[in-house]
XYZ file of C-alpha atoms in Angstrom:
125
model
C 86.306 254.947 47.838
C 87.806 258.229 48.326
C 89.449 261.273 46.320
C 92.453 263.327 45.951
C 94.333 265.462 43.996
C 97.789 268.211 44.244
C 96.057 271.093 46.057
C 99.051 273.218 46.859
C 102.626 274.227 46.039
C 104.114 275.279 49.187
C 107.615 277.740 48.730
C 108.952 277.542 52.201
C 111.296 280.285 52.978
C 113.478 280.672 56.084
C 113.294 284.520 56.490
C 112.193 287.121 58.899
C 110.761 289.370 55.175
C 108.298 286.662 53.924
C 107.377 289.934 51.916
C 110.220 290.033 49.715
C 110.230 286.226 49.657
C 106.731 286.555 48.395
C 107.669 289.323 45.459
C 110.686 287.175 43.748
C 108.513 284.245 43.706
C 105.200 286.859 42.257
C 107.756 287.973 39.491
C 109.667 284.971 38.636
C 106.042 282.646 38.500
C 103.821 285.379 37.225
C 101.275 285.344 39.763
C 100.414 288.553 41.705
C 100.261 289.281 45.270
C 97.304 289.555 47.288
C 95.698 292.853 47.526
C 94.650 292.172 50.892
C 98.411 291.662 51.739
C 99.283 290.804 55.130
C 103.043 291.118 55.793
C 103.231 289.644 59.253
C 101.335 286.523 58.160
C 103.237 283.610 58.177
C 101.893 283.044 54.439
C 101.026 284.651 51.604
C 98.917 282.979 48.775
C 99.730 284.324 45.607
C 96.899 284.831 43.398
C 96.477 281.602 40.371
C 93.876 281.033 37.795
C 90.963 279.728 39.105
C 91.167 275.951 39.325
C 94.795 275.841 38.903
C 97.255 274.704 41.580
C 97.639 276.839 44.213
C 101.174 278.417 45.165
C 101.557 279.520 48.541
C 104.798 281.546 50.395
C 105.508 280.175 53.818
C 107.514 281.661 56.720
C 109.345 278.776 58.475
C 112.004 277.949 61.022
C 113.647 274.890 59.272
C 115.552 275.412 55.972
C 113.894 276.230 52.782
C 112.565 274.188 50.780
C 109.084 273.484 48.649
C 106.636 270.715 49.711
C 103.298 269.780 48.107
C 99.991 269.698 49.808
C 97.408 266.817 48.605
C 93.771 267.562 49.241
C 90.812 265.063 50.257
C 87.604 264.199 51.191
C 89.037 261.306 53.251
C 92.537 262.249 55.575
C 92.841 258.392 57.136
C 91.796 256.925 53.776
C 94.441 258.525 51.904
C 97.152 258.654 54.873
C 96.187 254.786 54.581
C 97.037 254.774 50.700
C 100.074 256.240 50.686
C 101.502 254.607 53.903
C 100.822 251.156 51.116
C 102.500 252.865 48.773
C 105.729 253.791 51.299
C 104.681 257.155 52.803
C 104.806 257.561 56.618
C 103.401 259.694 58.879
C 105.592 262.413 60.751
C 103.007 264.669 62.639
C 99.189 265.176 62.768
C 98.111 268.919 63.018
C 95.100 270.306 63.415
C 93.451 269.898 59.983
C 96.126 267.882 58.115
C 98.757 265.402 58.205
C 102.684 265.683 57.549
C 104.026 262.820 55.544
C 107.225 261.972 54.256
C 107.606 259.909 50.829
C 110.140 256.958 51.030
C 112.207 259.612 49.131
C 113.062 262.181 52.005
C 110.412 264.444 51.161
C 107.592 266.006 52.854
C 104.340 266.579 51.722
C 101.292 267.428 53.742
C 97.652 265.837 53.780
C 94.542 267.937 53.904
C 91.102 268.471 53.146
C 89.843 270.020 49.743
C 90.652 274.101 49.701
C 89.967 275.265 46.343
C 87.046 274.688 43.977
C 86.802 272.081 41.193
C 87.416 269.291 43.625
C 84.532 267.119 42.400
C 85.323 267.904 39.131
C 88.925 266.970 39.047
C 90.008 264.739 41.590
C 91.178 261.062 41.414
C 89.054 258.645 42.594
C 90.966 255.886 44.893
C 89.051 252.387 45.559
């Protein structure tokens, strides 16, 4: 058995101002910025309700887009699940897993990030 739930909403923007990326999607989503702002990260996590989905601003070289990140206590267990279910794997990182659904899309594959994971994640058999 192992768990997993949507951990992340990833905006990825192909920009060299990830700053101003950041404040259109603060304003349109109402969730502030950081106040520990870094504007040379290549991310910028804007701030949620605790427990809810995080939403995260990306800095990327491909074109923009938005991709979800699933979190886990068990990466091969649930990289094993959804390759039944169609998924397949396009790169391993340090830390998570890129996946693509039969779809087109791609999603990434991590381990838990934010609190409440006992709570509210799905348990898998």
């Amino acid at each position: 058995m192992h768990r997993s739930r949507l951990g992340n909403i990833v905006i990825d923007c192909q920009t060299e101002d990830l700053l101003s990326a950041a404040r259109f999607w603060s304003a349109t989503l109402g969730y502030p910025l950081p106040q520990d702002l870094d504007a040379s990260s290549n991310f910028i996590q804007l701030i949620t309700p605790p427990g809810e989905v995080q939403v995260i601003i990306q800095r990327v070289s491909h074109e923009a887009r938005a991709h979800l990140d699933i979190e886990t206590d068990s990466i091969e267990s649930e990289i094993s699940r959804l390759e039944h279910l169609g998924a397949t794997v396009v790169s391993r990182k340090d830390g998570w897993v890129v996946m693509q659904a039969p779809s087109g899309h791609r999603f990434c594959v991590g381990s838990p990030y934010r609190g409440g994971f006992d709570q509210a994640a799905n348990n898998w058999n």
